[in-house]
Amino acid sequence: MEIQTEPRAKQPLHIQAEYFLRQLIRQEEYMKGARLPNEVALAEQLNISRNTLRQAINKLVYEGLLVRKKKYGTTVAMQKVSGDARKWMSFSQEMKCLGMTVQNFELHVSKKSVPEDAATFFGVAPDSRLVCLERLRGQPGQPFVYFISYFNPEIPITSDEDFTKPLYEQLEQNYGVRVKTSKEMISAMAADSVLAEKFEINEGDPILVRKRFVLDGNGMPVEYNVGYYRADCFTYSIEFVNE
């Protein structure tokens, strides 16, 4: 970008630099994780001092738009997905509300033994093997959530489904199953070697875990879902109202 500050302009130089940075980080290469040019090069391009540039950068770091990494440089912060306790949506719906495009990085369908709490939820034997859908998802170039889903065996779902399409829409269209309620549990854990590799983070980095017990309008269990989120990419908001 060929933008320079204008010393005689009405706006202070650090405000002009801030505007330039906001335009710069909207470019695709930086949204995908590229490092910003170093401060010396940027200051020279803008014809300002490094202190003035640093003031603009600090403002965007404070707003959560930029992230400084020691011995690495400054990058654009990943946009967070926000979950709201007052209402629930599928991942595709959450991303759509944020204006973000969904990308599937991995997609596996198999039959697996269900976890104990899933077996209890579905009312099946602990050693039951149910359809299991595993997906590594995120926005283009940035995987940040790994989903593992099990389904009620009474729903004749198979590996032939087109799981690239919104899941709940398919359940309704193909099987007449319309989900209504999601009971959720949120916890935290350290990334193990498997999740660290999938998310391209360090082993031991924080991970948020969201369990969902999804039911239809008649209270029938539909889906047991566990989502592992990069903690720097997901916020869960809760609102309490006194009556």
PDB file of C-alpha atoms in Angstrom:
ATOM      1  CA  MET A   1       0.000   0.000   0.000  1.00  0.00           C
ATOM      2  CA  GLU A   2       1.368   3.376  -0.970  1.00  0.00           C
ATOM      3  CA  ILE A   3       0.060   5.615   1.794  1.00  0.00           C
ATOM      4  CA  GLN A   4       2.075   8.297   3.528  1.00  0.00           C
ATOM      5  CA  THR A   5       1.261  10.572   6.413  1.00  0.00           C
ATOM      6  CA  GLU A   6       0.892  14.284   5.842  1.00  0.00           C
ATOM      7  CA  PRO A   7       2.614  16.399   8.535  1.00  0.00           C
ATOM      8  CA  ARG A   8       0.493  19.447   7.659  1.00  0.00           C
ATOM      9  CA  ALA A   9      -2.813  17.558   7.868  1.00  0.00           C
ATOM     10  CA  LYS A  10      -5.291  18.385  10.637  1.00  0.00           C
ATOM     11  CA  GLN A  11      -5.136  14.881  12.141  1.00  0.00           C
ATOM     12  CA  PRO A  12      -2.149  14.023  14.365  1.00  0.00           C
ATOM     13  CA  LEU A  13       0.449  11.739  12.792  1.00  0.00           C
ATOM     14  CA  HIS A  14      -0.320   8.803  15.089  1.00  0.00           C
ATOM     15  CA  ILE A  15      -3.995   8.961  14.044  1.00  0.00           C
ATOM     16  CA  GLN A  16      -2.963   8.959  10.368  1.00  0.00           C
ATOM     17  CA  ALA A  17      -0.682   5.980  11.062  1.00  0.00           C
ATOM     18  CA  GLU A  18      -3.510   4.212  12.840  1.00  0.00           C
ATOM     19  CA  TYR A  19      -5.765   4.690   9.803  1.00  0.00           C
ATOM     20  CA  PHE A  20      -3.051   3.283   7.539  1.00  0.00           C
ATOM     21  CA  LEU A  21      -2.641   0.215   9.769  1.00  0.00           C
ATOM     22  CA  ARG A  22      -6.387  -0.434   9.775  1.00  0.00           C
ATOM     23  CA  GLN A  23      -6.347  -0.454   5.976  1.00  0.00           C
ATOM     24  CA  LEU A  24      -3.226  -2.592   5.845  1.00  0.00           C
ATOM     25  CA  ILE A  25      -4.461  -5.402   8.087  1.00  0.00           C
ATOM     26  CA  ARG A  26      -7.594  -5.857   5.967  1.00  0.00           C
ATOM     27  CA  GLN A  27      -5.436  -7.203   3.137  1.00  0.00           C
ATOM     28  CA  GLU A  28      -5.832 -10.935   2.583  1.00  0.00           C
ATOM     29  CA  GLU A  29      -2.198 -11.831   3.236  1.00  0.00           C
ATOM     30  CA  TYR A  30      -2.284 -10.294   6.716  1.00  0.00           C
ATOM     31  CA  MET A  31      -5.704 -11.741   7.544  1.00  0.00           C
ATOM     32  CA  LYS A  32      -4.165 -15.161   6.850  1.00  0.00           C
ATOM     33  CA  GLY A  33      -1.412 -14.642   9.398  1.00  0.00           C
ATOM     34  CA  ALA A  34       1.424 -12.877   7.581  1.00  0.00           C
ATOM     35  CA  ARG A  35       3.635 -10.692   9.753  1.00  0.00           C
ATOM     36  CA  LEU A  36       3.406  -6.939   9.379  1.00  0.00           C
ATOM     37  CA  PRO A  37       6.541  -5.211   8.045  1.00  0.00           C
ATOM     38  CA  ASN A  38       8.980  -4.337  10.814  1.00  0.00           C
ATOM     39  CA  GLU A  39       8.630  -1.006  12.569  1.00  0.00           C
ATOM     40  CA  VAL A  40      11.695   0.527  10.928  1.00  0.00           C
ATOM     41  CA  ALA A  41      10.362  -0.146   7.424  1.00  0.00           C
ATOM     42  CA  LEU A  42       6.845   1.024   8.287  1.00  0.00           C
ATOM     43  CA  ALA A  43       8.079   4.204   9.962  1.00  0.00           C
ATOM     44  CA  GLU A  44      10.189   5.038   6.916  1.00  0.00           C
ATOM     45  CA  GLN A  45       7.283   4.370   4.553  1.00  0.00           C
ATOM     46  CA  LEU A  46       5.008   6.651   6.568  1.00  0.00           C
ATOM     47  CA  ASN A  47       7.729   9.241   7.136  1.00  0.00           C
ATOM     48  CA  ILE A  48       7.173   9.241  10.898  1.00  0.00           C
ATOM     49  CA  SER A  49       9.215   8.317  13.956  1.00  0.00           C
ATOM     50  CA  ARG A  50       9.146   4.814  15.410  1.00  0.00           C
ATOM     51  CA  ASN A  51       7.641   6.205  18.616  1.00  0.00           C
ATOM     52  CA  THR A  52       4.719   7.670  16.674  1.00  0.00           C
ATOM     53  CA  LEU A  53       4.216   4.386  14.805  1.00  0.00           C
ATOM     54  CA  ARG A  54       4.427   2.406  18.032  1.00  0.00           C
ATOM     55  CA  GLN A  55       1.680   4.603  19.492  1.00  0.00           C
ATOM     56  CA  ALA A  56      -0.615   3.609  16.587  1.00  0.00           C
ATOM     57  CA  ILE A  57       0.300  -0.067  16.860  1.00  0.00           C
ATOM     58  CA  ASN A  58      -0.324  -0.054  20.610  1.00  0.00           C
ATOM     59  CA  LYS A  59      -3.834   1.280  19.998  1.00  0.00           C
ATOM     60  CA  LEU A  60      -4.684  -1.628  17.685  1.00  0.00           C
ATOM     61  CA  VAL A  61      -3.110  -4.133  20.075  1.00  0.00           C
ATOM     62  CA  TYR A  62      -5.284  -2.711  22.859  1.00  0.00           C
ATOM     63  CA  GLU A  63      -8.369  -3.144  20.639  1.00  0.00           C
ATOM     64  CA  GLY A  64      -7.449  -6.754  20.006  1.00  0.00           C
ATOM     65  CA  LEU A  65      -6.827  -6.251  16.285  1.00  0.00           C
ATOM     66  CA  LEU A  66      -3.079  -6.900  16.408  1.00  0.00           C
ATOM     67  CA  VAL A  67      -0.973  -9.361  18.381  1.00  0.00           C
ATOM     68  CA  ARG A  68       2.697  -8.899  19.263  1.00  0.00           C
ATOM     69  CA  LYS A  69       4.735 -12.091  19.524  1.00  0.00           C
ATOM     70  CA  LYS A  70       8.171 -11.953  21.114  1.00  0.00           C
ATOM     71  CA  LYS A  71      10.970 -12.693  18.634  1.00  0.00           C
ATOM     72  CA  TYR A  72       8.365 -13.119  15.888  1.00  0.00           C
ATOM     73  CA  GLY A  73       6.721  -9.807  15.118  1.00  0.00           C
ATOM     74  CA  THR A  74       3.249  -8.303  14.873  1.00  0.00           C
ATOM     75  CA  THR A  75       0.342 -10.143  13.247  1.00  0.00           C
ATOM     76  CA  VAL A  76      -3.389  -9.653  12.809  1.00  0.00           C
ATOM     77  CA  ALA A  77      -5.376 -11.195  15.665  1.00  0.00           C
ATOM     78  CA  MET A  78      -7.717 -13.991  14.651  1.00  0.00           C
ATOM     79  CA  GLN A  79     -11.363 -12.959  14.755  1.00  0.00           C
ATOM     80  CA  LYS A  80     -13.156 -14.719  17.590  1.00  0.00           C
ATOM     81  CA  VAL A  81     -16.332 -16.715  17.369  1.00  0.00           C
ATOM     82  CA  SER A  82     -18.723 -15.624  20.106  1.00  0.00           C
ATOM     83  CA  GLY A  83     -21.167 -18.040  21.697  1.00  0.00           C
ATOM     84  CA  ASP A  84     -24.152 -16.598  23.539  1.00  0.00           C
ATOM     85  CA  ALA A  85     -25.777 -18.444  26.444  1.00  0.00           C
ATOM     86  CA  ARG A  86     -29.169 -16.837  25.718  1.00  0.00           C
ATOM     87  CA  LYS A  87     -29.459 -18.552  22.346  1.00  0.00           C
ATOM     88  CA  TRP A  88     -27.641 -21.295  20.533  1.00  0.00           C
ATOM     89  CA  MET A  89     -26.675 -21.783  16.930  1.00  0.00           C
ATOM     90  CA  SER A  90     -24.752 -24.274  14.865  1.00  0.00           C
ATOM     91  CA  PHE A  91     -21.148 -23.460  14.037  1.00  0.00           C
ATOM     92  CA  SER A  92     -22.125 -22.600  10.461  1.00  0.00           C
ATOM     93  CA  GLN A  93     -24.769 -20.168  11.753  1.00  0.00           C
ATOM     94  CA  GLU A  94     -22.300 -18.576  14.185  1.00  0.00           C
ATOM     95  CA  MET A  95     -19.800 -18.054  11.403  1.00  0.00           C
ATOM     96  CA  LYS A  96     -22.456 -16.692   9.057  1.00  0.00           C
ATOM     97  CA  CYS A  97     -23.535 -14.121  11.664  1.00  0.00           C
ATOM     98  CA  LEU A  98     -19.921 -12.964  11.865  1.00  0.00           C
ATOM     99  CA  GLY A  99     -19.670 -12.728   8.090  1.00  0.00           C
ATOM    100  CA  MET A 100     -17.002 -15.424   8.068  1.00  0.00           C
ATOM    101  CA  THR A 101     -16.577 -18.222   5.521  1.00  0.00           C
ATOM    102  CA  VAL A 102     -16.463 -21.793   6.854  1.00  0.00           C
ATOM    103  CA  GLN A 103     -13.694 -24.103   5.698  1.00  0.00           C
ATOM    104  CA  ASN A 104     -13.459 -27.835   6.473  1.00  0.00           C
ATOM    105  CA  PHE A 105      -9.830 -28.914   6.903  1.00  0.00           C
ATOM    106  CA  GLU A 106     -10.623 -32.497   7.941  1.00  0.00           C
ATOM    107  CA  LEU A 107     -13.804 -34.549   7.759  1.00  0.00           C
ATOM    108  CA  HIS A 108     -14.049 -38.176   8.924  1.00  0.00           C
ATOM    109  CA  VAL A 109     -17.105 -40.404   9.333  1.00  0.00           C
ATOM    110  CA  SER A 110     -16.893 -43.763  11.091  1.00  0.00           C
ATOM    111  CA  LYS A 111     -18.520 -45.897  13.762  1.00  0.00           C
ATOM    112  CA  LYS A 112     -16.963 -45.606  17.203  1.00  0.00           C
ATOM    113  CA  SER A 113     -17.667 -46.626  20.774  1.00  0.00           C
ATOM    114  CA  VAL A 114     -19.496 -43.796  22.523  1.00  0.00           C
ATOM    115  CA  PRO A 115     -18.164 -41.974  25.595  1.00  0.00           C
ATOM    116  CA  GLU A 116     -19.958 -42.803  28.841  1.00  0.00           C
ATOM    117  CA  ASP A 117     -21.915 -39.543  29.080  1.00  0.00           C
ATOM    118  CA  ALA A 118     -23.022 -39.912  25.436  1.00  0.00           C
ATOM    119  CA  ALA A 119     -24.225 -43.462  26.111  1.00  0.00           C
ATOM    120  CA  THR A 120     -26.250 -42.197  29.077  1.00  0.00           C
ATOM    121  CA  PHE A 121     -27.679 -39.358  26.976  1.00  0.00           C
ATOM    122  CA  PHE A 122     -28.822 -41.695  24.204  1.00  0.00           C
ATOM    123  CA  GLY A 123     -29.867 -44.475  26.576  1.00  0.00           C
ATOM    124  CA  VAL A 124     -27.618 -47.077  24.932  1.00  0.00           C
ATOM    125  CA  ALA A 125     -25.106 -49.573  26.286  1.00  0.00           C
ATOM    126  CA  PRO A 126     -21.656 -48.105  27.123  1.00  0.00           C
ATOM    127  CA  ASP A 127     -19.948 -50.278  24.513  1.00  0.00           C
ATOM    128  CA  SER A 128     -22.328 -49.212  21.707  1.00  0.00           C
ATOM    129  CA  ARG A 129     -20.771 -48.133  18.415  1.00  0.00           C
ATOM    130  CA  LEU A 130     -22.560 -45.173  16.820  1.00  0.00           C
ATOM    131  CA  VAL A 131     -22.005 -42.979  13.774  1.00  0.00           C
ATOM    132  CA  CYS A 132     -19.232 -40.532  14.647  1.00  0.00           C
ATOM    133  CA  LEU A 133     -18.529 -37.362  12.658  1.00  0.00           C
ATOM    134  CA  GLU A 134     -15.175 -35.622  13.212  1.00  0.00           C
ATOM    135  CA  ARG A 135     -14.467 -32.245  11.628  1.00  0.00           C
ATOM    136  CA  LEU A 136     -11.611 -29.760  11.846  1.00  0.00           C
ATOM    137  CA  ARG A 137     -13.105 -26.416  10.886  1.00  0.00           C
ATOM    138  CA  GLY A 138     -12.411 -22.690  10.822  1.00  0.00           C
ATOM    139  CA  GLN A 139     -12.084 -19.777   8.481  1.00  0.00           C
ATOM    140  CA  PRO A 140      -9.916 -19.974   5.338  1.00  0.00           C
ATOM    141  CA  GLY A 141      -6.351 -20.814   6.299  1.00  0.00           C
ATOM    142  CA  GLN A 142      -7.101 -20.831  10.055  1.00  0.00           C
ATOM    143  CA  PRO A 143      -8.458 -24.015  11.678  1.00  0.00           C
ATOM    144  CA  PHE A 144      -9.609 -23.328  15.217  1.00  0.00           C
ATOM    145  CA  VAL A 145     -12.289 -25.829  16.225  1.00  0.00           C
ATOM    146  CA  TYR A 146     -12.340 -29.618  16.222  1.00  0.00           C
ATOM    147  CA  PHE A 147     -15.795 -31.202  16.516  1.00  0.00           C
ATOM    148  CA  ILE A 148     -16.641 -34.791  17.439  1.00  0.00           C
ATOM    149  CA  SER A 149     -20.335 -35.702  17.081  1.00  0.00           C
ATOM    150  CA  TYR A 150     -22.302 -38.866  17.849  1.00  0.00           C
ATOM    151  CA  PHE A 151     -25.914 -39.356  16.736  1.00  0.00           C
ATOM    152  CA  ASN A 152     -28.983 -41.098  18.099  1.00  0.00           C
ATOM    153  CA  PRO A 153     -29.010 -44.616  16.578  1.00  0.00           C
ATOM    154  CA  GLU A 154     -32.726 -44.211  15.850  1.00  0.00           C
ATOM    155  CA  ILE A 155     -31.816 -41.621  13.204  1.00  0.00           C
ATOM    156  CA  PRO A 156     -30.718 -43.643  10.143  1.00  0.00           C
ATOM    157  CA  ILE A 157     -27.851 -41.294   9.355  1.00  0.00           C
ATOM    158  CA  THR A 158     -24.981 -42.845   7.355  1.00  0.00           C
ATOM    159  CA  SER A 159     -21.579 -41.934   5.980  1.00  0.00           C
ATOM    160  CA  ASP A 160     -23.265 -41.200   2.645  1.00  0.00           C
ATOM    161  CA  GLU A 161     -24.564 -37.845   3.911  1.00  0.00           C
ATOM    162  CA  ASP A 162     -23.056 -34.674   2.483  1.00  0.00           C
ATOM    163  CA  PHE A 163     -21.471 -33.432   5.698  1.00  0.00           C
ATOM    164  CA  THR A 164     -20.039 -30.384   3.946  1.00  0.00           C
ATOM    165  CA  LYS A 165     -23.558 -28.915   4.182  1.00  0.00           C
ATOM    166  CA  PRO A 166     -25.094 -27.518   7.418  1.00  0.00           C
ATOM    167  CA  LEU A 167     -25.766 -30.536   9.637  1.00  0.00           C
ATOM    168  CA  TYR A 168     -29.057 -29.494  11.223  1.00  0.00           C
ATOM    169  CA  GLU A 169     -30.542 -28.517   7.872  1.00  0.00           C
ATOM    170  CA  GLN A 170     -29.790 -32.021   6.584  1.00  0.00           C
ATOM    171  CA  LEU A 171     -31.308 -33.681   9.647  1.00  0.00           C
ATOM    172  CA  GLU A 172     -34.520 -31.733   9.085  1.00  0.00           C
ATOM    173  CA  GLN A 173     -34.675 -32.181   5.323  1.00  0.00           C
ATOM    174  CA  ASN A 174     -33.655 -35.853   5.185  1.00  0.00           C
ATOM    175  CA  TYR A 175     -35.126 -37.239   8.409  1.00  0.00           C
ATOM    176  CA  GLY A 176     -37.669 -34.726   9.650  1.00  0.00           C
ATOM    177  CA  VAL A 177     -35.588 -34.117  12.793  1.00  0.00           C
ATOM    178  CA  ARG A 178     -35.719 -30.491  13.892  1.00  0.00           C
ATOM    179  CA  VAL A 179     -33.385 -29.619  16.735  1.00  0.00           C
ATOM    180  CA  LYS A 180     -34.681 -27.271  19.410  1.00  0.00           C
ATOM    181  CA  THR A 181     -32.679 -27.457  22.630  1.00  0.00           C
ATOM    182  CA  SER A 182     -28.974 -27.532  23.391  1.00  0.00           C
ATOM    183  CA  LYS A 183     -27.716 -28.203  26.908  1.00  0.00           C
ATOM    184  CA  GLU A 184     -24.090 -27.157  27.150  1.00  0.00           C
ATOM    185  CA  MET A 185     -21.082 -27.565  29.414  1.00  0.00           C
ATOM    186  CA  ILE A 186     -17.968 -25.360  29.099  1.00  0.00           C
ATOM    187  CA  SER A 187     -14.564 -26.313  30.502  1.00  0.00           C
ATOM    188  CA  ALA A 188     -10.871 -25.757  29.811  1.00  0.00           C
ATOM    189  CA  MET A 189      -7.894 -27.985  29.154  1.00  0.00           C
ATOM    190  CA  ALA A 190      -4.328 -27.902  27.881  1.00  0.00           C
ATOM    191  CA  ALA A 191      -3.824 -28.900  24.270  1.00  0.00           C
ATOM    192  CA  ASP A 192      -2.483 -32.420  23.859  1.00  0.00           C
ATOM    193  CA  SER A 193      -0.185 -33.376  20.994  1.00  0.00           C
ATOM    194  CA  VAL A 194      -3.113 -34.228  18.683  1.00  0.00           C
ATOM    195  CA  LEU A 195      -4.945 -30.912  19.140  1.00  0.00           C
ATOM    196  CA  ALA A 196      -1.691 -28.931  19.055  1.00  0.00           C
ATOM    197  CA  GLU A 197      -0.884 -30.391  15.649  1.00  0.00           C
ATOM    198  CA  LYS A 198      -4.384 -29.777  14.289  1.00  0.00           C
ATOM    199  CA  PHE A 199      -4.479 -26.147  15.481  1.00  0.00           C
ATOM    200  CA  GLU A 200      -0.794 -25.439  14.732  1.00  0.00           C
ATOM    201  CA  ILE A 201      -0.176 -24.346  18.325  1.00  0.00           C
ATOM    202  CA  ASN A 202       2.118 -25.499  21.117  1.00  0.00           C
ATOM    203  CA  GLU A 203       1.315 -28.525  23.251  1.00  0.00           C
ATOM    204  CA  GLY A 204      -0.022 -27.206  26.563  1.00  0.00           C
ATOM    205  CA  ASP A 205      -1.615 -24.084  25.060  1.00  0.00           C
ATOM    206  CA  PRO A 206      -5.137 -23.386  26.404  1.00  0.00           C
ATOM    207  CA  ILE A 207      -8.140 -25.056  24.786  1.00  0.00           C
ATOM    208  CA  LEU A 208     -11.830 -24.440  25.506  1.00  0.00           C
ATOM    209  CA  VAL A 209     -14.095 -27.490  25.511  1.00  0.00           C
ATOM    210  CA  ARG A 210     -17.820 -27.173  24.803  1.00  0.00           C
ATOM    211  CA  LYS A 211     -20.054 -30.225  25.191  1.00  0.00           C
ATOM    212  CA  ARG A 212     -23.496 -30.081  23.629  1.00  0.00           C
ATOM    213  CA  PHE A 213     -26.446 -32.361  24.318  1.00  0.00           C
ATOM    214  CA  VAL A 214     -28.871 -31.567  21.487  1.00  0.00           C
ATOM    215  CA  LEU A 215     -32.577 -32.531  21.568  1.00  0.00           C
ATOM    216  CA  ASP A 216     -35.524 -32.120  19.216  1.00  0.00           C
ATOM    217  CA  GLY A 217     -38.860 -30.495  20.025  1.00  0.00           C
ATOM    218  CA  ASN A 218     -40.150 -33.682  21.657  1.00  0.00           C
ATOM    219  CA  GLY A 219     -37.145 -34.033  23.921  1.00  0.00           C
ATOM    220  CA  MET A 220     -35.575 -36.837  21.873  1.00  0.00           C
ATOM    221  CA  PRO A 221     -31.753 -36.888  22.035  1.00  0.00           C
ATOM    222  CA  VAL A 222     -30.352 -36.046  18.616  1.00  0.00           C
ATOM    223  CA  GLU A 223     -26.646 -35.295  18.870  1.00  0.00           C
ATOM    224  CA  TYR A 224     -23.856 -35.462  21.428  1.00  0.00           C
ATOM    225  CA  ASN A 225     -21.154 -33.030  20.361  1.00  0.00           C
ATOM    226  CA  VAL A 226     -17.785 -32.064  21.809  1.00  0.00           C
ATOM    227  CA  GLY A 227     -16.048 -29.014  20.363  1.00  0.00           C
ATOM    228  CA  TYR A 228     -12.404 -28.217  21.110  1.00  0.00           C
ATOM    229  CA  TYR A 229     -11.681 -24.531  20.447  1.00  0.00           C
ATOM    230  CA  ARG A 230      -8.450 -22.579  20.354  1.00  0.00           C
ATOM    231  CA  ALA A 231      -8.887 -20.345  23.402  1.00  0.00           C
ATOM    232  CA  ASP A 232      -7.701 -17.269  21.518  1.00  0.00           C
ATOM    233  CA  CYS A 233     -10.468 -17.725  18.935  1.00  0.00           C
ATOM    234  CA  PHE A 234     -13.626 -18.287  20.961  1.00  0.00           C
ATOM    235  CA  THR A 235     -15.545 -16.236  23.525  1.00  0.00           C
ATOM    236  CA  TYR A 236     -18.594 -17.488  25.415  1.00  0.00           C
ATOM    237  CA  SER A 237     -20.819 -14.703  26.732  1.00  0.00           C
ATOM    238  CA  ILE A 238     -23.383 -15.122  29.513  1.00  0.00           C
ATOM    239  CA  GLU A 239     -26.006 -12.624  30.596  1.00  0.00           C
ATOM    240  CA  PHE A 240     -27.906 -12.825  33.898  1.00  0.00           C
ATOM    241  CA  VAL A 241     -31.037 -10.780  34.570  1.00  0.00           C
ATOM    242  CA  ASN A 242     -32.603 -10.316  38.013  1.00  0.00           C
ATOM    243  CA  GLU A 243     -36.382 -10.379  38.043  1.00  0.00           C
TER     244      GLU A 243
END
